[in-house]
């Protein structure tokens, strides 16, 4: 039987305020299937990085009990999610990736902070990096753990954080939340029901049809518009970005939906959804705050979940990447001068274009690239560093976690009082999540150019 192993490291500062006390390599606690796992074309073009997320819990706890429970439950959940305990490797010649299910394990870090929970404020500043494991991308990909977890207790012993870094190649946000919630269930002492088991066979995304030329005008693969008169994004990239949390009460969410639907000229169409109304509102506020020329092209990019758009739909609890990038586009003047329903309709059109046939065509674009790096460049630029695509002014990247049961991650100390991304964006980005209050309110975590942030906040509440 495989057991967790422990590696002590000297108690030295991880940052000025957080000390790593110990590092554990956690293995599945039972033998797991071995061999190579095929990764889909959608997996191949996911970010070749670990997505950092933070869960904050406000509860009295015993530090040793906390660490022991997290280790033991992690070793149990890895039996069901055994691909996470494996390692990526490159297929020679194509640059494509495959997953070696070798059960080398994941990393769990035990950490302590000299700060209290309140010292971290809204968890949108650089200090949040203290709470998420650092991944050494200079190491060969075959040596990188797919999952690193850091459990940090705050000063005073009344709160702790779970920082998760999960490789995006393995799964999207839906899969990640499925894994975290299942792990939490085992940590509470419960067992997983048969319907909660992950579906791990990704060959259901092997499209049998022969490679064909694109059948659609894939706006998501075209260059993003620049500010009129500019030849590159250098100026915009160098501008400072601020971050804030903005709350929408259930009543305000209802007002936005009503506003979008009351203004709609599309007779007989179904009402605009929460996402369509909120995303449209964010887009309008951003366009107003930036004060750009009315003829300025602007676009919003976001991902659509394709699990139920495929024929047949993907199996329930499919664990992998199943997102399709899509784009809404128009001119600033049209977004500002028209009613909210205009922008909501643009958002809807970007969602509705993602049909089964469109997904086929998008994947054929990926398959048509001889080298994987060329396909990845369509989504991220030449690389995910300095030459990455810039989604800031005059454009916007929106991510929605509204439909995900993220606050169900109760490891035995109650539900999280806060959750969010464990990174600080350097460009304009909006993240829409449910409030932990459970009352239907929505939280917008927005990174936006500092010079425009005050106007954005002004319009965000005034324009309802």
GROMACS .gro file of C-alpha atoms in nm:
model
  464
    1UNK     CA    1   0.000   0.000   0.000
    2UNK     CA    2   0.131   0.343  -0.090
    3UNK     CA    3   0.173   0.582   0.199
    4UNK     CA    4   0.246   0.954   0.236
    5UNK     CA    5   0.610   1.042   0.289
    6UNK     CA    6   0.740   1.344   0.474
    7UNK     CA    7   1.029   1.573   0.393
    8UNK     CA    8   1.136   1.822   0.655
    9UNK     CA    9   1.294   2.143   0.540
   10UNK     CA   10   1.458   2.396   0.762
   11UNK     CA   11   1.226   2.654   0.909
   12UNK     CA   12   1.323   2.946   0.692
   13UNK     CA   13   1.119   3.240   0.560
   14UNK     CA   14   0.918   3.155   0.251
   15UNK     CA   15   0.840   3.524   0.231
   16UNK     CA   16   0.876   3.785   0.502
   17UNK     CA   17   0.556   3.677   0.672
   18UNK     CA   18   0.512   3.307   0.591
   19UNK     CA   19   0.735   3.021   0.699
   20UNK     CA   20   0.726   2.675   0.541
   21UNK     CA   21   0.753   2.430   0.829
   22UNK     CA   22   0.749   2.102   0.635
   23UNK     CA   23   0.693   1.959   0.288
   24UNK     CA   24   0.515   1.629   0.227
   25UNK     CA   25   0.504   1.417  -0.084
   26UNK     CA   26   0.158   1.264  -0.074
   27UNK     CA   27   0.096   0.941  -0.265
   28UNK     CA   28  -0.229   0.757  -0.331
   29UNK     CA   29  -0.294   0.531  -0.031
   30UNK     CA   30  -0.385   0.238  -0.256
   31UNK     CA   31  -0.235   0.103  -0.580
   32UNK     CA   32  -0.367   0.294  -0.883
   33UNK     CA   33  -0.375   0.221  -1.258
   34UNK     CA   34  -0.048   0.280  -1.441
   35UNK     CA   35   0.025   0.378  -1.799
   36UNK     CA   36  -0.010   0.673  -2.033
   37UNK     CA   37  -0.324   0.887  -2.042
   38UNK     CA   38  -0.415   1.048  -2.374
   39UNK     CA   39  -0.482   1.423  -2.350
   40UNK     CA   40  -0.740   1.585  -2.575
   41UNK     CA   41  -0.675   1.873  -2.814
   42UNK     CA   42  -0.853   2.103  -2.569
   43UNK     CA   43  -0.621   1.984  -2.290
   44UNK     CA   44  -0.321   2.050  -2.515
   45UNK     CA   45  -0.399   2.421  -2.552
   46UNK     CA   46  -0.487   2.489  -2.188
   47UNK     CA   47  -0.242   2.707  -1.998
   48UNK     CA   48   0.082   2.522  -1.934
   49UNK     CA   49   0.076   2.660  -1.583
   50UNK     CA   50  -0.078   2.578  -1.248
   51UNK     CA   51  -0.395   2.772  -1.169
   52UNK     CA   52  -0.362   2.925  -0.820
   53UNK     CA   53  -0.672   2.944  -0.601
   54UNK     CA   54  -0.716   3.033  -0.235
   55UNK     CA   55  -0.973   2.912   0.017
   56UNK     CA   56  -0.996   3.099   0.349
   57UNK     CA   57  -1.151   2.938   0.657
   58UNK     CA   58  -1.235   3.119   0.978
   59UNK     CA   59  -1.244   2.848   1.243
   60UNK     CA   60  -1.055   2.743   1.553
   61UNK     CA   61  -0.841   2.441   1.479
   62UNK     CA   62  -0.556   2.232   1.609
   63UNK     CA   63  -0.261   2.277   1.374
   64UNK     CA   64  -0.138   1.918   1.390
   65UNK     CA   65  -0.488   1.777   1.344
   66UNK     CA   66  -0.542   2.007   1.046
   67UNK     CA   67  -0.226   1.896   0.868
   68UNK     CA   68  -0.282   1.528   0.943
   69UNK     CA   69  -0.641   1.537   0.815
   70UNK     CA   70  -0.541   1.718   0.497
   71UNK     CA   71  -0.260   1.469   0.428
   72UNK     CA   72  -0.466   1.160   0.492
   73UNK     CA   73  -0.768   1.274   0.295
   74UNK     CA   74  -0.548   1.389   0.007
   75UNK     CA   75  -0.391   1.043  -0.015
   76UNK     CA   76  -0.743   0.895  -0.029
   77UNK     CA   77  -0.883   1.124  -0.299
   78UNK     CA   78  -0.576   1.059  -0.517
   79UNK     CA   79  -0.689   0.697  -0.547
   80UNK     CA   80  -0.998   0.819  -0.738
   81UNK     CA   81  -0.820   1.108  -0.912
   82UNK     CA   82  -0.500   0.915  -0.976
   83UNK     CA   83  -0.401   1.114  -1.291
   84UNK     CA   84  -0.328   1.411  -1.063
   85UNK     CA   85  -0.055   1.203  -0.894
   86UNK     CA   86   0.115   1.149  -1.231
   87UNK     CA   87   0.351   1.361  -1.442
   88UNK     CA   88   0.320   1.529  -1.780
   89UNK     CA   89   0.566   1.445  -2.054
   90UNK     CA   90   0.620   1.563  -2.409
   91UNK     CA   91   0.569   1.341  -2.714
   92UNK     CA   92   0.879   1.372  -2.924
   93UNK     CA   93   0.836   1.541  -3.260
   94UNK     CA   94   0.499   1.710  -3.211
   95UNK     CA   95   0.538   1.890  -2.883
   96UNK     CA   96   0.210   1.737  -2.770
   97UNK     CA   97   0.172   1.624  -2.412
   98UNK     CA   98   0.061   1.302  -2.249
   99UNK     CA   99   0.019   1.209  -1.885
  100UNK     CA  100   0.224   0.936  -1.725
  101UNK     CA  101   0.014   0.784  -1.447
  102UNK     CA  102   0.317   0.689  -1.240
  103UNK     CA  103   0.179   0.778  -0.895
  104UNK     CA  104   0.478   0.995  -0.808
  105UNK     CA  105   0.246   1.201  -0.591
  106UNK     CA  106   0.164   1.561  -0.512
  107UNK     CA  107   0.314   1.815  -0.273
  108UNK     CA  108   0.155   1.939   0.049
  109UNK     CA  109   0.326   2.228   0.227
  110UNK     CA  110   0.274   2.305   0.595
  111UNK     CA  111   0.308   2.679   0.658
  112UNK     CA  112   0.256   2.943   0.927
  113UNK     CA  113   0.201   3.314   0.885
  114UNK     CA  114   0.293   3.587   1.132
  115UNK     CA  115  -0.005   3.783   0.998
  116UNK     CA  116  -0.364   3.762   1.112
  117UNK     CA  117  -0.646   3.700   0.869
  118UNK     CA  118  -0.739   4.070   0.874
  119UNK     CA  119  -0.385   4.170   0.772
  120UNK     CA  120  -0.446   4.025   0.424
  121UNK     CA  121  -0.737   4.260   0.357
  122UNK     CA  122  -0.935   4.167   0.045
  123UNK     CA  123  -0.682   3.906  -0.075
  124UNK     CA  124  -0.621   4.095  -0.397
  125UNK     CA  125  -0.270   4.225  -0.323
  126UNK     CA  126   0.077   4.083  -0.377
  127UNK     CA  127   0.074   3.933  -0.026
  128UNK     CA  128  -0.165   3.658  -0.142
  129UNK     CA  129   0.128   3.495  -0.319
  130UNK     CA  130   0.247   3.400   0.031
  131UNK     CA  131  -0.047   3.164   0.058
  132UNK     CA  132  -0.008   2.967  -0.267
  133UNK     CA  133   0.272   2.719  -0.349
  134UNK     CA  134   0.544   2.845  -0.579
  135UNK     CA  135   0.601   2.625  -0.884
  136UNK     CA  136   0.955   2.600  -1.021
  137UNK     CA  137   0.902   2.609  -1.397
  138UNK     CA  138   1.277   2.584  -1.460
  139UNK     CA  139   1.248   2.216  -1.369
  140UNK     CA  140   1.181   1.965  -1.649
  141UNK     CA  141   0.809   1.916  -1.704
  142UNK     CA  142   0.849   1.546  -1.625
  143UNK     CA  143   0.948   1.639  -1.270
  144UNK     CA  144   0.678   1.893  -1.193
  145UNK     CA  145   0.396   1.780  -0.962
  146UNK     CA  146   0.055   1.841  -1.117
  147UNK     CA  147  -0.079   1.956  -0.780
  148UNK     CA  148   0.078   2.153  -0.498
  149UNK     CA  149  -0.118   2.251  -0.188
  150UNK     CA  150  -0.017   2.488   0.090
  151UNK     CA  151  -0.198   2.487   0.424
  152UNK     CA  152  -0.120   2.810   0.609
  153UNK     CA  153  -0.235   2.888   0.962
  154UNK     CA  154  -0.271   3.257   1.049
  155UNK     CA  155  -0.145   3.418   1.365
  156UNK     CA  156  -0.388   3.365   1.651
  157UNK     CA  157  -0.495   3.015   1.550
  158UNK     CA  158  -0.849   3.113   1.450
  159UNK     CA  159  -0.812   3.101   1.071
  160UNK     CA  160  -0.626   2.915   0.800
  161UNK     CA  161  -0.585   2.914   0.424
  162UNK     CA  162  -0.567   2.636   0.170
  163UNK     CA  163  -0.374   2.749  -0.136
  164UNK     CA  164  -0.407   2.521  -0.438
  165UNK     CA  165  -0.191   2.515  -0.751
  166UNK     CA  166  -0.339   2.266  -1.000
  167UNK     CA  167  -0.198   2.222  -1.349
  168UNK     CA  168  -0.447   2.358  -1.601
  169UNK     CA  169  -0.353   2.092  -1.857
  170UNK     CA  170  -0.525   1.836  -1.632
  171UNK     CA  171  -0.860   2.010  -1.597
  172UNK     CA  172  -1.062   2.329  -1.621
  173UNK     CA  173  -1.234   2.509  -1.335
  174UNK     CA  174  -1.534   2.275  -1.338
  175UNK     CA  175  -1.309   1.972  -1.297
  176UNK     CA  176  -1.098   2.146  -1.034
  177UNK     CA  177  -1.400   2.229  -0.818
  178UNK     CA  178  -1.528   1.874  -0.860
  179UNK     CA  179  -1.192   1.746  -0.729
  180UNK     CA  180  -1.168   1.994  -0.439
  181UNK     CA  181  -1.523   1.929  -0.322
  182UNK     CA  182  -1.473   1.552  -0.337
  183UNK     CA  183  -1.150   1.586  -0.142
  184UNK     CA  184  -1.329   1.798   0.119
  185UNK     CA  185  -1.602   1.538   0.150
  186UNK     CA  186  -1.346   1.268   0.232
  187UNK     CA  187  -1.174   1.503   0.479
  188UNK     CA  188  -1.507   1.540   0.664
  189UNK     CA  189  -1.521   1.161   0.701
  190UNK     CA  190  -1.785   1.102   0.435
  191UNK     CA  191  -1.760   0.866   0.140
  192UNK     CA  192  -1.807   0.935  -0.230
  193UNK     CA  193  -2.119   0.799  -0.395
  194UNK     CA  194  -2.085   0.617  -0.729
  195UNK     CA  195  -2.229   0.917  -0.916
  196UNK     CA  196  -1.958   1.140  -0.766
  197UNK     CA  197  -1.668   0.944  -0.914
  198UNK     CA  198  -1.469   1.125  -1.184
  199UNK     CA  199  -1.488   1.017  -1.547
  200UNK     CA  200  -1.124   0.995  -1.653
  201UNK     CA  201  -1.129   0.858  -2.010
  202UNK     CA  202  -1.057   1.158  -2.232
  203UNK     CA  203  -1.084   0.963  -2.556
  204UNK     CA  204  -1.451   1.068  -2.561
  205UNK     CA  205  -1.306   1.390  -2.701
  206UNK     CA  206  -1.129   1.212  -2.986
  207UNK     CA  207  -1.317   1.344  -3.286
  208UNK     CA  208  -1.347   1.067  -3.547
  209UNK     CA  209  -1.395   1.292  -3.848
  210UNK     CA  210  -1.102   1.366  -4.082
  211UNK     CA  211  -0.922   1.697  -4.049
  212UNK     CA  212  -1.106   1.971  -4.239
  213UNK     CA  213  -1.046   2.342  -4.306
  214UNK     CA  214  -1.219   2.581  -4.061
  215UNK     CA  215  -1.590   2.616  -4.132
  216UNK     CA  216  -1.639   2.938  -3.930
  217UNK     CA  217  -1.484   3.281  -3.902
  218UNK     CA  218  -1.302   3.214  -3.574
  219UNK     CA  219  -1.280   3.560  -3.420
  220UNK     CA  220  -1.118   3.412  -3.108
  221UNK     CA  221  -0.804   3.329  -3.310
  222UNK     CA  222  -0.766   3.670  -3.473
  223UNK     CA  223  -0.540   3.947  -3.337
  224UNK     CA  224  -0.697   4.156  -3.064
  225UNK     CA  225  -0.769   4.519  -3.158
  226UNK     CA  226  -0.524   4.785  -3.045
  227UNK     CA  227  -0.613   5.137  -2.935
  228UNK     CA  228  -0.661   5.343  -3.249
  229UNK     CA  229  -0.336   5.498  -3.365
  230UNK     CA  230  -0.118   5.248  -3.177
  231UNK     CA  231   0.110   4.990  -3.337
  232UNK     CA  232   0.154   4.774  -3.024
  233UNK     CA  233   0.049   4.737  -2.660
  234UNK     CA  234   0.369   4.866  -2.500
  235UNK     CA  235   0.209   5.175  -2.347
  236UNK     CA  236  -0.089   4.987  -2.208
  237UNK     CA  237   0.119   4.700  -2.071
  238UNK     CA  238   0.327   4.944  -1.868
  239UNK     CA  239   0.028   5.103  -1.695
  240UNK     CA  240  -0.043   5.012  -1.334
  241UNK     CA  241  -0.337   4.785  -1.260
  242UNK     CA  242  -0.550   4.808  -0.946
  243UNK     CA  243  -0.787   4.548  -0.803
  244UNK     CA  244  -1.109   4.562  -0.604
  245UNK     CA  245  -1.410   4.353  -0.500
  246UNK     CA  246  -1.755   4.483  -0.593
  247UNK     CA  247  -2.070   4.321  -0.458
  248UNK     CA  248  -2.405   4.290  -0.629
  249UNK     CA  249  -2.697   4.213  -0.399
  250UNK     CA  250  -2.969   3.976  -0.524
  251UNK     CA  251  -3.184   4.285  -0.581
  252UNK     CA  252  -2.913   4.451  -0.791
  253UNK     CA  253  -2.863   4.135  -0.995
  254UNK     CA  254  -3.238   4.131  -1.054
  255UNK     CA  255  -3.231   4.498  -1.160
  256UNK     CA  256  -2.957   4.431  -1.416
  257UNK     CA  257  -3.147   4.136  -1.562
  258UNK     CA  258  -3.468   4.338  -1.574
  259UNK     CA  259  -3.289   4.634  -1.734
  260UNK     CA  260  -3.136   4.413  -2.003
  261UNK     CA  261  -3.466   4.240  -2.077
  262UNK     CA  262  -3.687   4.549  -2.061
  263UNK     CA  263  -3.465   4.721  -2.317
  264UNK     CA  264  -3.453   4.422  -2.549
  265UNK     CA  265  -3.602   4.458  -2.896
  266UNK     CA  266  -3.576   4.082  -2.959
  267UNK     CA  267  -3.941   3.978  -2.932
  268UNK     CA  268  -4.009   3.624  -2.825
  269UNK     CA  269  -3.649   3.551  -2.727
  270UNK     CA  270  -3.570   3.393  -2.392
  271UNK     CA  271  -3.473   3.635  -2.112
  272UNK     CA  272  -3.108   3.729  -2.075
  273UNK     CA  273  -2.928   3.525  -1.810
  274UNK     CA  274  -2.740   3.654  -1.506
  275UNK     CA  275  -2.411   3.610  -1.687
  276UNK     CA  276  -2.526   3.785  -2.004
  277UNK     CA  277  -2.659   4.084  -1.809
  278UNK     CA  278  -2.362   4.112  -1.568
  279UNK     CA  279  -2.097   4.063  -1.839
  280UNK     CA  280  -2.269   4.323  -2.056
  281UNK     CA  281  -2.279   4.566  -1.762
  282UNK     CA  282  -1.906   4.515  -1.693
  283UNK     CA  283  -1.826   4.571  -2.061
  284UNK     CA  284  -2.030   4.894  -2.075
  285UNK     CA  285  -1.875   5.029  -1.753
  286UNK     CA  286  -1.525   4.949  -1.877
  287UNK     CA  287  -1.592   5.117  -2.211
  288UNK     CA  288  -1.726   5.430  -2.042
  289UNK     CA  289  -1.445   5.448  -1.788
  290UNK     CA  290  -1.171   5.423  -2.051
  291UNK     CA  291  -1.315   5.721  -2.245
  292UNK     CA  292  -1.200   5.589  -2.583
  293UNK     CA  293  -1.298   5.704  -2.932
  294UNK     CA  294  -1.647   5.591  -3.030
  295UNK     CA  295  -1.500   5.416  -3.336
  296UNK     CA  296  -1.263   5.212  -3.122
  297UNK     CA  297  -1.309   4.836  -3.170
  298UNK     CA  298  -1.344   4.649  -2.843
  299UNK     CA  299  -1.400   4.288  -2.755
  300UNK     CA  300  -1.470   4.064  -2.460
  301UNK     CA  301  -1.334   3.712  -2.443
  302UNK     CA  302  -1.459   3.435  -2.218
  303UNK     CA  303  -1.491   3.057  -2.212
  304UNK     CA  304  -1.806   2.855  -2.276
  305UNK     CA  305  -1.851   2.516  -2.110
  306UNK     CA  306  -1.903   2.259  -2.387
  307UNK     CA  307  -1.995   1.958  -2.173
  308UNK     CA  308  -2.360   1.970  -2.283
  309UNK     CA  309  -2.291   2.114  -2.629
  310UNK     CA  310  -2.131   1.800  -2.767
  311UNK     CA  311  -2.320   1.515  -2.932
  312UNK     CA  312  -2.351   1.307  -2.724
  313UNK     CA  313  -2.288   1.527  -2.417
  314UNK     CA  314  -1.979   1.449  -2.213
  315UNK     CA  315  -2.032   1.203  -1.927
  316UNK     CA  316  -2.128   1.350  -1.592
  317UNK     CA  317  -1.822   1.438  -1.383
  318UNK     CA  318  -1.593   1.440  -1.687
  319UNK     CA  319  -1.253   1.536  -1.548
  320UNK     CA  320  -1.051   1.733  -1.800
  321UNK     CA  321  -1.069   2.053  -2.001
  322UNK     CA  322  -1.402   2.112  -2.175
  323UNK     CA  323  -1.407   2.484  -2.252
  324UNK     CA  324  -1.429   2.675  -2.577
  325UNK     CA  325  -1.291   3.027  -2.611
  326UNK     CA  326  -1.536   3.272  -2.762
  327UNK     CA  327  -1.548   3.644  -2.835
  328UNK     CA  328  -1.802   3.927  -2.835
  329UNK     CA  329  -1.699   4.226  -3.045
  330UNK     CA  330  -1.825   4.570  -3.149
  331UNK     CA  331  -1.730   4.940  -3.126
  332UNK     CA  332  -1.707   5.141  -2.806
  333UNK     CA  333  -1.963   5.390  -2.933
  334UNK     CA  334  -2.219   5.114  -2.988
  335UNK     CA  335  -2.165   4.968  -2.639
  336UNK     CA  336  -2.204   5.308  -2.473
  337UNK     CA  337  -2.482   5.468  -2.679
  338UNK     CA  338  -2.711   5.165  -2.689
  339UNK     CA  339  -2.900   5.011  -2.401
  340UNK     CA  340  -2.768   4.728  -2.183
  341UNK     CA  341  -2.955   4.476  -2.399
  342UNK     CA  342  -2.730   4.561  -2.696
  343UNK     CA  343  -2.417   4.444  -2.514
  344UNK     CA  344  -2.609   4.151  -2.362
  345UNK     CA  345  -2.711   4.041  -2.711
  346UNK     CA  346  -2.347   4.054  -2.824
  347UNK     CA  347  -2.252   3.836  -2.528
  348UNK     CA  348  -2.536   3.596  -2.613
  349UNK     CA  349  -2.430   3.571  -2.977
  350UNK     CA  350  -2.078   3.479  -2.865
  351UNK     CA  351  -2.225   3.202  -2.648
  352UNK     CA  352  -2.467   3.072  -2.908
  353UNK     CA  353  -2.203   3.047  -3.181
  354UNK     CA  354  -2.039   2.768  -2.980
  355UNK     CA  355  -2.233   2.477  -3.133
  356UNK     CA  356  -2.114   2.120  -3.182
  357UNK     CA  357  -2.010   2.207  -3.539
  358UNK     CA  358  -1.825   2.518  -3.419
  359UNK     CA  359  -1.635   2.314  -3.158
  360UNK     CA  360  -1.539   2.066  -3.433
  361UNK     CA  361  -1.408   2.350  -3.644
  362UNK     CA  362  -1.218   2.506  -3.355
  363UNK     CA  363  -1.050   2.175  -3.273
  364UNK     CA  364  -0.963   2.127  -3.641
  365UNK     CA  365  -0.778   2.459  -3.627
  366UNK     CA  366  -0.575   2.317  -3.338
  367UNK     CA  367  -0.522   1.982  -3.510
  368UNK     CA  368  -0.413   2.158  -3.826
  369UNK     CA  369  -0.104   2.302  -3.659
  370UNK     CA  370   0.203   2.084  -3.713
  371UNK     CA  371   0.357   2.194  -3.384
  372UNK     CA  372   0.163   2.229  -3.062
  373UNK     CA  373   0.339   2.557  -2.983
  374UNK     CA  374   0.177   2.709  -3.292
  375UNK     CA  375  -0.166   2.602  -3.171
  376UNK     CA  376  -0.099   2.738  -2.821
  377UNK     CA  377   0.007   3.071  -2.973
  378UNK     CA  378  -0.349   3.113  -3.104
  379UNK     CA  379  -0.473   3.124  -2.744
  380UNK     CA  380  -0.184   3.278  -2.550
  381UNK     CA  381   0.054   3.446  -2.794
  382UNK     CA  382   0.405   3.324  -2.861
  383UNK     CA  383   0.442   3.216  -2.499
  384UNK     CA  384   0.274   3.271  -2.164
  385UNK     CA  385   0.536   3.520  -2.051
  386UNK     CA  386   0.639   3.851  -2.201
  387UNK     CA  387   0.493   3.776  -2.545
  388UNK     CA  388   0.157   3.658  -2.414
  389UNK     CA  389  -0.163   3.803  -2.554
  390UNK     CA  390  -0.264   4.131  -2.390
  391UNK     CA  391  -0.632   4.138  -2.293
  392UNK     CA  392  -0.629   4.487  -2.144
  393UNK     CA  393  -0.746   4.824  -2.278
  394UNK     CA  394  -0.943   4.835  -2.512
  395UNK     CA  395  -1.044   4.471  -2.448
  396UNK     CA  396  -1.146   4.262  -2.150
  397UNK     CA  397  -1.117   3.904  -2.028
  398UNK     CA  398  -1.412   3.777  -1.822
  399UNK     CA  399  -1.425   3.454  -1.623
  400UNK     CA  400  -1.743   3.332  -1.458
  401UNK     CA  401  -1.749   3.088  -1.166
  402UNK     CA  402  -2.113   3.165  -1.086
  403UNK     CA  403  -2.245   2.820  -1.173
  404UNK     CA  404  -1.979   2.631  -0.977
  405UNK     CA  405  -2.048   2.504  -0.622
  406UNK     CA  406  -1.721   2.651  -0.499
  407UNK     CA  407  -1.833   2.720  -0.145
  408UNK     CA  408  -1.909   2.352  -0.079
  409UNK     CA  409  -1.542   2.291   0.005
  410UNK     CA  410  -1.597   2.210   0.373
  411UNK     CA  411  -1.300   2.007   0.498
  412UNK     CA  412  -1.455   1.972   0.842
  413UNK     CA  413  -1.417   2.329   0.968
  414UNK     CA  414  -1.710   2.484   0.787
  415UNK     CA  415  -1.740   2.640   0.443
  416UNK     CA  416  -1.481   2.894   0.321
  417UNK     CA  417  -1.545   3.257   0.406
  418UNK     CA  418  -1.352   3.364   0.097
  419UNK     CA  419  -1.227   3.205  -0.221
  420UNK     CA  420  -1.067   3.345  -0.531
  421UNK     CA  421  -0.768   3.340  -0.760
  422UNK     CA  422  -0.434   3.330  -0.585
  423UNK     CA  423  -0.262   3.562  -0.829
  424UNK     CA  424  -0.251   3.931  -0.916
  425UNK     CA  425  -0.336   4.014  -1.277
  426UNK     CA  426  -0.125   4.262  -1.472
  427UNK     CA  427  -0.405   4.343  -1.715
  428UNK     CA  428  -0.778   4.409  -1.720
  429UNK     CA  429  -0.964   4.100  -1.603
  430UNK     CA  430  -1.298   4.031  -1.437
  431UNK     CA  431  -1.390   3.728  -1.229
  432UNK     CA  432  -1.757   3.675  -1.138
  433UNK     CA  433  -1.828   3.446  -0.842
  434UNK     CA  434  -2.110   3.369  -0.603
  435UNK     CA  435  -2.094   3.532  -0.262
  436UNK     CA  436  -2.011   3.296   0.026
  437UNK     CA  437  -2.318   3.438   0.203
  438UNK     CA  438  -2.535   3.200   0.001
  439UNK     CA  439  -2.805   3.462  -0.049
  440UNK     CA  440  -2.778   3.490  -0.426
  441UNK     CA  441  -2.549   3.791  -0.421
  442UNK     CA  442  -2.256   3.811  -0.663
  443UNK     CA  443  -1.896   3.925  -0.613
  444UNK     CA  444  -1.700   4.085  -0.895
  445UNK     CA  445  -1.324   4.062  -0.854
  446UNK     CA  446  -1.192   4.315  -1.103
  447UNK     CA  447  -0.838   4.402  -1.207
  448UNK     CA  448  -0.845   4.725  -1.404
  449UNK     CA  449  -0.606   5.001  -1.502
  450UNK     CA  450  -0.558   5.223  -1.199
  451UNK     CA  451  -0.622   5.547  -1.389
  452UNK     CA  452  -0.969   5.423  -1.488
  453UNK     CA  453  -1.070   5.230  -1.175
  454UNK     CA  454  -1.257   5.508  -0.996
  455UNK     CA  455  -1.471   5.582  -1.299
  456UNK     CA  456  -1.539   5.211  -1.345
  457UNK     CA  457  -1.667   5.180  -0.987
  458UNK     CA  458  -1.877   5.494  -1.030
  459UNK     CA  459  -2.051   5.363  -1.342
  460UNK     CA  460  -2.080   5.011  -1.199
  461UNK     CA  461  -2.330   5.125  -0.936
  462UNK     CA  462  -2.476   5.436  -1.101
  463UNK     CA  463  -2.573   5.262  -1.424
  464UNK     CA  464  -2.806   5.012  -1.264
   0.00000   0.00000   0.00000
